[in-house]
């Protein structure tokens, strides 16, 4: 089946099988930031945005992305580099495997929430597992990033 | 999960006919749970073109389309205003936000998962289901039915005439399945209590409801009796918790729930 989608504001057309998942289709299209983690929707590593909402791309069928807008971390360069700066400052950046998913979730949260207090940040980050940092340094980095953005 | 063909149906009838044709044709809603299955299906039936992802507030009920994602239930202000927001709390207690953008209420109901957090408050609230073939049926009756559901769920209907409610998901970590979940609601006919993740699917605490609804006052002795009745429902062991642990937390949280709901009503 052929699907047409927009990835990071660029129109793409791609042949997929009915049971292909978006994580694999995006990798096939060359978006290297999209990673397979637990493959059971539990870790957040494969998160991408579909029409602005975070979804686990390991469980999202590629056919469902037809005529929709997908964003990977390559599509949010400003958020990603500003967050990376803060992650470096707080020591939140270690192996980096979970960073793209977190950056996309923070980006979506900023678009949707008028108040990004501690509780809101925590609520959005549930489901992003990180085996290096223990979460506090990431939380501080995100707060600093959001503070700078205001 | 593997499947050979994918059909984005244009009508409920087309979906229904496909389901009748072959046991290996299945509705794929969010696909969250089906993804975990190693089965090979013939045809995946996609309902997403049918406008079943809406929440419609009527005068007496709120109708939740079967394709509504759990995140939309969590965010809906009408649902948050029902029974102290127990359904919003339960939807929000499932995994992380990105998963809740995917998983639907229809998949949660038709799957009849023992661990489901959403079924428990829906059962306590006295929800009804609207199927394309069978028409309306109470969730209570649906949960008692055995075997495969060869029908299309259109929506879940929740009554609006509810008093205060209480919901608790007992779990070890934020992303875990419940060791037990419990919901208590006051309705026009009195208290309704549902317990899920026993580890089998949600059931009503009928004896406890009878104790509460026939009492003149909800005093400490009545609450104690009702909590004992809930603790004597059928529980079992699984990796999340033992039978004994489940009995104990069912007792403790039933007491808390009734006290809280009673005090809200006063
Ligand atoms: C890792 C993981 C953790 C989870 N943790 C929790 C948790 O803690 N608490 C909780 O409550 N839930 C949990 N869930 C379950 C989740 O909330 C959903 O219930 C589940 O994913 C099913 O919803 P879905 O939309 O993905 O349905 P699908 O997986 O697409 O479908 C599930 C079943 O329902 C059928 N179906 C779906 N819609 C219809 C319809 N309209 N008509 C007829 N049949 C239909 C399908 O054919 C299938 O049999 C978890 C799931 C996963 C994968």
Short mmCIF file of C-alpha atoms and ligand atoms in Angstrom, two decimals:
data_model
loop_
_atom_site.label_atom_id
_atom_site.label_comp_id
_atom_site.label_asym_id
_atom_site.label_seq_id
_atom_site.Cartn_x
_atom_site.Cartn_y
_atom_site.Cartn_z
CA UNK A 1 0.00 0.00 0.00
CA UNK A 2 1.19 3.49 -0.73
CA UNK A 3 0.78 6.19 1.92
CA UNK A 4 1.40 9.90 1.65
CA UNK A 5 2.39 11.79 4.75
CA UNK A 6 4.22 14.92 5.79
CA UNK A 7 7.34 14.33 7.82
CA UNK A 8 8.87 17.46 9.34
CA UNK A 9 6.96 19.62 6.86
CA UNK A 10 8.20 17.61 3.85
CA UNK A 11 5.76 15.56 1.73
CA UNK A 12 6.76 11.92 1.54
CA UNK A 13 5.27 9.00 -0.29
CA UNK A 14 6.15 5.49 0.79
CA UNK A 15 5.15 1.89 0.17
CA UNK A 16 4.17 0.07 3.39
CA UNK A 17 2.77 -3.30 4.39
CA UNK A 18 -0.60 -3.23 6.19
CA UNK A 19 1.06 -4.28 9.45
CA UNK A 20 4.15 -2.06 9.32
CA UNK A 21 4.66 0.20 12.30
CA UNK A 22 5.57 3.86 11.98
CA UNK A 23 8.91 3.40 13.76
CA UNK A 24 10.09 1.14 10.92
CA UNK A 25 8.68 3.32 8.15
CA UNK A 26 10.39 6.42 9.54
CA UNK A 27 13.67 4.55 9.84
CA UNK A 28 13.27 3.38 6.25
CA UNK A 29 12.77 7.02 5.23
CA UNK A 30 16.07 7.89 6.92
CA UNK A 31 14.93 9.52 10.18
CA UNK A 32 17.67 8.12 12.38
CA UNK A 33 16.53 9.81 15.58
CA UNK A 34 13.53 7.46 15.79
CA UNK A 35 14.54 4.51 17.92
CA UNK A 36 13.10 1.19 18.87
CA UNK A 37 13.22 0.67 22.63
CA UNK A 38 11.07 -1.83 24.52
CA UNK A 39 8.75 -2.41 21.54
CA UNK A 40 5.81 -2.75 23.95
CA UNK A 41 4.78 0.95 24.20
CA UNK A 42 6.25 1.15 27.69
CA UNK A 43 9.50 3.15 27.41
CA UNK A 44 8.79 6.29 25.36
CA UNK A 45 11.97 5.99 23.27
CA UNK A 46 10.06 5.67 19.96
CA UNK A 47 7.83 8.71 20.60
CA UNK A 48 7.03 10.91 17.59
CA UNK A 49 4.31 13.50 17.08
CA UNK A 50 1.34 12.78 14.83
CA UNK A 51 -0.65 15.95 14.13
CA UNK A 52 1.12 17.44 17.15
CA UNK A 53 0.29 14.66 19.64
CA UNK A 54 2.95 12.32 21.06
CA UNK A 55 2.36 8.66 20.21
CA UNK A 56 4.46 5.50 20.58
CA UNK A 57 5.53 4.83 16.98
CA UNK A 58 6.25 1.17 17.83
CA UNK A 59 2.48 0.57 18.07
CA UNK A 60 1.16 3.09 15.56
CA UNK A 61 0.39 1.49 12.22
CA UNK A 62 2.06 3.25 9.28
CA UNK A 63 -1.19 3.15 7.27
CA UNK A 64 -2.73 5.37 9.93
CA UNK A 65 -0.16 8.07 9.17
CA UNK A 66 -1.58 8.47 5.66
CA UNK A 67 -2.40 12.17 5.03
CA UNK A 68 -1.15 13.16 8.46
CA UNK A 69 1.73 15.28 9.74
CA UNK A 70 4.52 13.46 11.55
CA UNK A 71 7.26 15.23 13.49
CA UNK A 72 10.53 13.63 14.54
CA UNK A 73 13.24 15.38 16.53
CA UNK A 74 14.90 16.44 13.25
CA UNK A 75 11.79 18.63 12.76
CA UNK A 76 12.21 20.62 15.98
CA UNK A 77 15.87 21.72 15.76
CA UNK A 78 15.47 24.79 17.97
CA UNK A 79 13.76 22.97 20.85
CA UNK A 80 16.21 20.08 20.52
CA UNK A 81 19.36 22.18 20.65
CA UNK A 82 18.12 24.46 23.45
CA UNK A 83 17.11 21.41 25.51
CA UNK A 84 20.42 19.70 24.75
CA UNK A 85 22.21 22.72 26.17
CA UNK A 86 20.24 22.47 29.43
CA UNK A 87 20.66 18.68 29.57
CA UNK A 88 24.42 19.23 29.37
CA UNK A 89 24.32 21.80 32.17
CA UNK A 90 22.42 19.56 34.62
CA UNK A 91 24.14 16.29 33.72
CA UNK A 92 20.90 14.90 32.30
CA UNK A 93 22.63 13.88 29.08
CA UNK A 94 24.30 10.52 29.46
CA UNK A 95 23.77 7.77 26.86
CA UNK A 96 21.21 9.99 25.10
CA UNK A 97 19.03 7.15 23.83
CA UNK A 98 15.84 8.57 25.35
CA UNK A 99 16.51 12.23 24.47
CA UNK A 100 14.65 12.50 21.12
CA UNK A 101 11.42 11.14 22.62
CA UNK A 102 11.68 13.46 25.61
CA UNK A 103 12.40 16.49 23.40
CA UNK A 104 9.28 15.78 21.33
CA UNK A 105 7.12 15.37 24.43
CA UNK A 106 8.42 18.66 25.86
CA UNK A 107 7.75 20.36 22.51
CA UNK A 108 4.15 19.05 22.43
CA UNK A 109 3.62 20.02 26.07
CA UNK A 110 4.73 23.59 25.34
CA UNK A 111 2.26 23.81 22.48
CA UNK A 112 -0.66 22.49 24.54
CA UNK A 113 -0.23 23.64 28.12
CA UNK A 114 -0.53 27.22 29.26
CA UNK A 115 1.00 26.41 32.65
CA UNK A 116 4.03 24.14 32.70
CA UNK A 117 4.48 23.71 36.44
CA UNK A 118 6.33 20.79 38.09
CA UNK A 119 3.23 18.60 38.16
CA UNK A 120 2.48 19.21 34.47
CA UNK A 121 6.05 18.36 33.48
CA UNK A 122 5.89 15.14 35.50
CA UNK A 123 2.53 14.16 34.00
CA UNK A 124 3.87 14.56 30.48
CA UNK A 125 7.10 12.72 31.19
CA UNK A 126 5.48 9.60 32.65
CA UNK A 127 6.23 6.85 30.16
CA UNK A 128 9.73 8.11 29.26
CA UNK A 129 12.08 5.66 30.89
CA UNK A 130 15.73 6.58 31.36
CA UNK A 131 18.24 4.13 32.79
CA UNK A 132 21.06 6.68 33.26
CA UNK A 133 19.86 9.82 34.98
CA UNK A 134 17.32 9.13 37.70
CA UNK A 135 14.99 11.77 36.19
CA UNK A 136 15.70 14.69 38.56
CA UNK A 137 18.40 16.21 36.36
CA UNK A 138 16.13 15.90 33.31
CA UNK A 139 13.32 17.58 35.20
CA UNK A 140 15.64 20.45 36.19
CA UNK A 141 16.91 20.79 32.63
CA UNK A 142 13.35 20.96 31.26
CA UNK A 143 12.37 23.56 33.85
CA UNK A 144 15.41 25.65 32.97
CA UNK A 145 14.61 25.34 29.27
CA UNK A 146 10.97 26.36 29.82
CA UNK A 147 12.12 29.26 32.01
CA UNK A 148 14.43 30.51 29.27
CA UNK A 149 11.64 30.23 26.73
CA UNK A 150 9.26 32.47 28.72
CA UNK B 1 0.42 -8.94 15.51
CA UNK B 2 0.51 -9.60 11.80
CA UNK B 3 -2.29 -9.20 9.29
CA UNK B 4 -2.65 -9.62 5.58
CA UNK B 5 -5.04 -6.85 4.59
CA UNK B 6 -6.18 -3.58 6.03
CA UNK B 7 -9.65 -2.13 5.49
CA UNK B 8 -10.55 1.42 6.44
CA UNK B 9 -14.27 0.84 6.39
CA UNK B 10 -16.76 3.42 5.23
CA UNK B 11 -19.75 2.22 7.22
CA UNK B 12 -20.58 0.32 10.38
CA UNK B 13 -22.36 -2.24 8.26
CA UNK B 14 -19.21 -2.93 6.23
CA UNK B 15 -17.27 -3.44 9.47
CA UNK B 16 -19.96 -5.70 10.90
CA UNK B 17 -20.13 -7.86 7.76
CA UNK B 18 -16.34 -8.26 7.73
CA UNK B 19 -16.43 -9.43 11.36
CA UNK B 20 -19.08 -12.04 10.56
CA UNK B 21 -17.24 -13.34 7.49
CA UNK B 22 -14.10 -14.65 9.15
CA UNK B 23 -12.99 -15.19 12.74
CA UNK B 24 -9.60 -13.90 11.69
CA UNK B 25 -10.97 -10.47 10.80
CA UNK B 26 -10.68 -8.09 13.73
CA UNK B 27 -11.26 -4.49 14.64
CA UNK B 28 -7.98 -2.73 15.31
CA UNK B 29 -8.74 0.31 17.47
CA UNK B 30 -5.63 1.86 19.04
CA UNK B 31 -3.88 -1.43 18.37
CA UNK B 32 -2.07 -1.04 21.71
CA UNK B 33 -2.98 -4.42 23.11
CA UNK B 34 -3.25 -6.24 19.79
CA UNK B 35 0.35 -5.27 19.11
CA UNK B 36 1.39 -7.56 21.97
CA UNK B 37 -0.32 -10.52 20.35
CA UNK B 38 1.56 -13.02 18.20
CA UNK B 39 -1.55 -13.87 16.17
CA UNK B 40 -1.83 -13.52 12.42
CA UNK B 41 -5.07 -11.92 11.32
CA UNK B 42 -6.65 -11.95 7.92
CA UNK B 43 -8.07 -8.42 7.84
CA UNK B 44 -7.58 -5.52 10.21
CA UNK B 45 -10.77 -3.44 10.35
CA UNK B 46 -10.12 0.25 10.89
CA UNK B 47 -13.09 2.28 12.18
CA UNK B 48 -11.30 5.61 12.19
CA UNK B 49 -13.27 7.09 9.26
CA UNK B 50 -16.62 6.63 11.04
CA UNK B 51 -16.50 9.56 13.46
CA UNK B 52 -16.60 7.31 16.52
CA UNK B 53 -14.02 9.39 18.39
CA UNK B 54 -16.39 11.98 19.84
CA UNK B 55 -17.70 12.65 23.33
CA UNK B 56 -21.26 13.95 23.22
CA UNK B 57 -22.89 15.36 26.34
CA UNK B 58 -26.68 14.94 26.32
CA UNK B 59 -29.18 15.96 28.95
CA UNK B 60 -29.14 12.67 30.88
CA UNK B 61 -26.06 10.88 29.56
CA UNK B 62 -22.58 11.35 28.17
CA UNK B 63 -21.91 9.23 25.10
CA UNK B 64 -18.28 8.33 24.46
CA UNK B 65 -17.51 7.07 20.94
CA UNK B 66 -15.70 3.75 21.00
CA UNK B 67 -12.66 5.15 19.16
CA UNK B 68 -12.16 7.93 21.71
CA UNK B 69 -8.61 7.81 23.04
CA UNK B 70 -8.12 7.59 26.80
CA UNK B 71 -6.32 10.97 26.72
CA UNK B 72 -9.52 12.64 25.44
CA UNK B 73 -11.55 11.05 28.26
CA UNK B 74 -9.00 12.28 30.77
CA UNK B 75 -9.20 15.83 29.36
CA UNK B 76 -12.98 16.12 28.94
CA UNK B 77 -14.52 18.59 31.40
CA UNK B 78 -17.99 16.96 31.29
CA UNK B 79 -16.54 13.58 32.27
CA UNK B 80 -14.38 15.21 34.94
CA UNK B 81 -17.55 16.62 36.50
CA UNK B 82 -19.18 13.18 36.85
CA UNK B 83 -18.88 11.24 40.12
CA UNK B 84 -15.92 13.28 41.42
CA UNK B 85 -14.05 12.64 38.16
CA UNK B 86 -13.45 8.91 38.72
CA UNK B 87 -13.46 8.03 35.01
CA UNK B 88 -10.99 10.81 34.18
CA UNK B 89 -8.75 9.63 37.02
CA UNK B 90 -8.90 6.03 35.83
CA UNK B 91 -8.12 6.94 32.21
CA UNK B 92 -5.26 9.13 33.38
CA UNK B 93 -3.84 6.28 35.46
CA UNK B 94 -3.04 4.17 32.37
CA UNK B 95 0.61 4.25 31.25
CA UNK B 96 1.98 7.55 29.86
CA UNK B 97 0.28 10.28 27.85
CA UNK B 98 1.57 9.11 24.46
CA UNK B 99 0.09 5.66 25.07
CA UNK B 100 -3.21 7.23 26.13
CA UNK B 101 -3.27 9.12 22.82
CA UNK B 102 -3.35 5.69 21.16
CA UNK B 103 -5.43 3.37 23.37
CA UNK B 104 -9.20 3.73 23.01
CA UNK B 105 -12.16 3.21 25.29
CA UNK B 106 -13.59 0.66 22.83
CA UNK B 107 -10.47 -1.49 22.98
CA UNK B 108 -10.48 -1.28 26.77
CA UNK B 109 -14.11 -2.40 27.02
CA UNK B 110 -14.31 -5.09 24.33
CA UNK B 111 -11.00 -6.60 25.45
CA UNK B 112 -12.51 -7.21 28.95
CA UNK B 113 -8.99 -7.09 30.36
CA UNK B 114 -8.80 -8.16 33.98
CA UNK B 115 -6.34 -5.38 34.78
CA UNK B 116 -8.41 -2.64 33.13
CA UNK B 117 -8.61 0.59 35.10
CA UNK B 118 -11.34 1.99 32.88
CA UNK B 119 -13.83 -0.87 33.23
CA UNK B 120 -14.01 -0.53 37.01
CA UNK B 121 -15.39 3.04 37.22
CA UNK B 122 -17.59 2.44 34.16
CA UNK B 123 -19.14 -0.55 35.91
CA UNK B 124 -19.66 1.38 39.12
CA UNK B 125 -21.26 4.23 37.15
CA UNK B 126 -23.74 1.84 35.53
CA UNK B 127 -22.49 2.40 31.97
CA UNK B 128 -24.27 0.94 28.95
CA UNK B 129 -22.74 -0.16 25.67
CA UNK B 130 -24.21 0.49 22.24
CA UNK B 131 -23.32 -2.22 19.71
CA UNK B 132 -24.12 -2.04 16.01
CA UNK B 133 -25.67 -5.53 15.86
CA UNK B 134 -26.96 -6.22 19.34
CA UNK B 135 -28.00 -2.69 20.29
CA UNK B 136 -27.79 -1.49 23.89
CA UNK B 137 -26.63 -3.71 26.70
CA UNK B 138 -25.42 -2.92 30.20
CA UNK B 139 -21.67 -3.21 30.78
CA UNK B 140 -22.54 -5.48 33.70
CA UNK B 141 -24.29 -7.96 31.37
CA UNK B 142 -21.56 -7.66 28.72
CA UNK B 143 -18.84 -8.57 31.22
CA UNK B 144 -20.73 -11.72 32.17
CA UNK B 145 -20.94 -12.91 28.55
CA UNK B 146 -18.41 -15.53 27.50
CA UNK B 147 -16.66 -15.89 24.15
CA UNK B 148 -15.66 -13.71 21.24
CA UNK B 149 -17.49 -10.43 20.58
CA UNK B 150 -18.42 -10.51 16.90
CA UNK B 151 -19.99 -7.07 16.96
CA UNK B 152 -18.96 -3.45 16.59
CA UNK B 153 -19.05 -1.29 19.68
CA UNK B 154 -20.28 2.16 18.70
CA UNK B 155 -20.20 3.92 22.04
CA UNK B 156 -20.13 3.75 25.80
CA UNK B 157 -22.97 5.61 27.52
CA UNK B 158 -22.59 6.97 31.02
CA UNK B 159 -25.53 8.38 33.04
CA UNK B 160 -25.13 11.93 34.32
CA UNK B 161 -27.30 11.56 37.43
CA UNK B 162 -24.45 10.44 39.67
CA UNK B 163 -23.42 11.63 43.11
CA UNK B 164 -19.91 11.69 44.52
CA UNK B 165 -17.47 8.92 43.60
CA UNK B 166 -14.10 7.46 44.58
CA UNK B 167 -11.46 5.68 42.49
CA UNK B 168 -8.26 4.00 43.60
CA UNK B 169 -5.64 2.17 41.54
CA UNK B 170 -3.28 0.22 43.80
CA UNK B 171 0.02 -0.32 41.97
CA UNK B 172 3.71 -0.60 42.63
CA UNK B 173 4.98 1.92 40.07
CA UNK B 174 3.40 4.63 37.93
CA UNK B 175 3.56 2.50 34.76
CA UNK B 176 2.44 -0.77 36.31
CA UNK B 177 -0.82 -2.66 35.99
CA UNK B 178 -3.07 -2.43 39.03
CA UNK B 179 -2.69 -4.91 41.86
CA UNK B 180 -6.29 -3.91 42.48
CA UNK B 181 -8.59 -1.10 41.42
CA UNK B 182 -11.77 0.02 43.10
CA UNK B 183 -14.57 2.46 42.35
CA UNK B 184 -17.48 3.57 44.50
CA UNK B 185 -20.29 5.82 43.21
CA UNK B 186 -23.59 7.01 44.61
CA UNK B 187 -26.43 6.82 42.13
CA UNK B 188 -30.15 7.52 42.38
CA UNK B 189 -30.59 3.88 43.45
CA UNK B 190 -27.89 4.03 46.08
CA UNK B 191 -24.25 2.95 46.30
CA UNK B 192 -22.50 1.02 43.54
CA UNK B 193 -19.13 -0.62 44.15
CA UNK B 194 -16.88 -2.22 41.51
CA UNK B 195 -13.57 -3.99 42.01
CA UNK B 196 -11.14 -4.90 39.22
CA UNK B 197 -7.72 -6.44 38.71
CA UNK B 198 -8.63 -9.17 41.21
CA UNK B 199 -6.74 -10.20 38.91
CA UNK B 200 -9.83 -11.15 36.91
CA UNK B 201 -12.06 -8.48 35.37
CA UNK B 202 -14.13 -5.95 37.25
CA UNK B 203 -17.18 -7.13 39.13
CA UNK B 204 -19.80 -5.47 41.27
CA UNK B 205 -19.65 -5.90 45.04
CA UNK B 206 -23.33 -6.83 45.15
CA UNK B 207 -23.50 -7.98 48.75
CA UNK B 208 -21.76 -4.80 49.94
CA UNK B 209 -24.13 -2.68 47.84
CA UNK B 210 -27.11 -4.46 49.41
CA UNK B 211 -25.72 -3.84 52.92
CA UNK B 212 -25.27 -0.12 52.24
CA UNK B 213 -28.49 0.40 50.33
CA UNK B 214 -30.68 -1.29 52.94
CA UNK B 215 -29.12 0.50 55.90
CA UNK B 216 -30.87 3.42 57.56
CA UNK B 217 -27.61 5.24 58.15
CA UNK B 218 -24.12 4.67 56.81
CA UNK B 219 -22.43 4.33 60.18
CA UNK B 220 -19.10 2.72 61.02
CA UNK B 221 -20.64 -0.73 61.64
CA UNK B 222 -22.37 -0.69 58.24
CA UNK B 223 -19.17 0.41 56.50
CA UNK B 224 -17.23 -2.36 58.27
CA UNK B 225 -19.75 -4.98 57.09
CA UNK B 226 -19.68 -3.67 53.52
CA UNK B 227 -15.87 -3.63 53.45
CA UNK B 228 -15.78 -7.23 54.72
CA UNK B 229 -18.20 -8.21 51.95
CA UNK B 230 -15.96 -6.62 49.29
CA UNK B 231 -12.92 -8.39 50.78
CA UNK B 232 -14.75 -11.71 50.41
CA UNK B 233 -15.22 -11.40 46.63
CA UNK B 234 -13.19 -13.81 44.52
CA UNK B 235 -9.48 -12.80 44.39
CA UNK B 236 -6.42 -14.63 43.14
CA UNK B 237 -2.63 -14.52 42.88
CA UNK B 238 -0.59 -13.15 40.00
CA UNK B 239 2.84 -11.50 39.72
CA UNK B 240 1.36 -8.13 40.76
CA UNK B 241 -0.05 -9.28 44.13
CA UNK B 242 -1.15 -12.24 46.18
CA UNK B 243 -4.76 -13.18 46.92
CA UNK B 244 -4.28 -12.24 50.58
CA UNK B 245 -2.84 -8.83 49.71
CA UNK B 246 -5.73 -8.13 47.36
CA UNK B 247 -8.28 -9.08 50.03
CA UNK B 248 -6.59 -6.78 52.49
CA UNK B 249 -6.35 -3.73 50.23
CA UNK B 250 -9.91 -4.29 48.99
CA UNK B 251 -11.08 -4.10 52.62
CA UNK B 252 -9.02 -1.00 53.45
CA UNK B 253 -9.89 1.00 50.33
CA UNK B 254 -13.58 0.09 50.43
CA UNK B 255 -13.78 1.56 53.93
CA UNK B 256 -11.99 4.71 52.84
CA UNK B 257 -14.07 5.02 49.70
CA UNK B 258 -17.43 4.73 51.45
CA UNK B 259 -16.39 7.16 54.18
CA UNK B 260 -15.20 9.67 51.62
CA UNK B 261 -18.29 9.39 49.43
CA UNK B 262 -20.63 9.52 52.45
CA UNK B 263 -18.90 12.63 53.79
CA UNK B 264 -19.13 14.32 50.37
CA UNK B 265 -22.86 13.67 50.29
CA UNK B 266 -23.51 15.15 53.72
C1 LIG C 1 2.10 -2.22 27.86
C2 LIG C 1 0.64 -1.95 28.16
C3 LIG C 1 0.26 -1.54 29.42
C4 LIG C 1 -1.08 -1.30 29.71
N1 LIG C 1 -1.41 -0.90 30.97
C5 LIG C 1 -2.71 -0.67 31.26
C6 LIG C 1 -3.11 -0.26 32.58
O1 LIG C 1 -2.29 -0.10 33.49
N2 LIG C 1 -4.42 -0.05 32.80
C7 LIG C 1 -5.37 -0.21 31.81
O2 LIG C 1 -6.54 0.01 32.07
N3 LIG C 1 -5.03 -0.60 30.59
C8 LIG C 1 -3.72 -0.84 30.29
N4 LIG C 1 -3.39 -1.26 29.04
C9 LIG C 1 -4.48 -1.54 28.07
C10 LIG C 1 -4.90 -0.30 27.31
O3 LIG C 1 -5.40 0.69 28.17
C11 LIG C 1 -6.01 -0.59 26.31
O4 LIG C 1 -7.09 -1.14 26.97
C12 LIG C 1 -5.62 -1.56 25.29
O5 LIG C 1 -4.47 -1.09 24.63
C13 LIG C 1 -6.75 -1.78 24.28
O6 LIG C 1 -7.12 -0.58 23.65
P1 LIG C 1 -6.79 -0.35 22.13
O7 LIG C 1 -7.53 0.85 21.66
O8 LIG C 1 -5.32 -0.35 21.94
O9 LIG C 1 -7.47 -1.65 21.50
P2 LIG C 1 -6.95 -2.74 20.46
O10 LIG C 1 -5.67 -3.33 20.95
O11 LIG C 1 -6.96 -2.16 19.10
O12 LIG C 1 -8.14 -3.78 20.56
C14 LIG C 1 -8.38 -4.55 21.73
C15 LIG C 1 -9.54 -5.52 21.48
O13 LIG C 1 -10.78 -4.81 21.35
C16 LIG C 1 -11.40 -5.05 20.08
N5 LIG C 1 -12.05 -3.79 19.70
C17 LIG C 1 -11.51 -2.55 19.81
N6 LIG C 1 -12.43 -1.61 19.48
C18 LIG C 1 -13.56 -2.28 19.11
C19 LIG C 1 -14.86 -1.85 18.66
N7 LIG C 1 -15.18 -0.56 18.54
N8 LIG C 1 -15.76 -2.81 18.41
C20 LIG C 1 -15.46 -4.13 18.54
N9 LIG C 1 -14.26 -4.59 18.97
C21 LIG C 1 -13.33 -3.68 19.26
C22 LIG C 1 -10.26 -5.49 19.18
O14 LIG C 1 -10.72 -6.27 18.10
C23 LIG C 1 -9.42 -6.29 20.16
O15 LIG C 1 -9.98 -7.55 20.38
C24 LIG C 1 -2.07 -1.49 28.71
C25 LIG C 1 -1.69 -1.90 27.43
C26 LIG C 1 -0.35 -2.11 27.14
C27 LIG C 1 0.02 -2.52 25.74
#
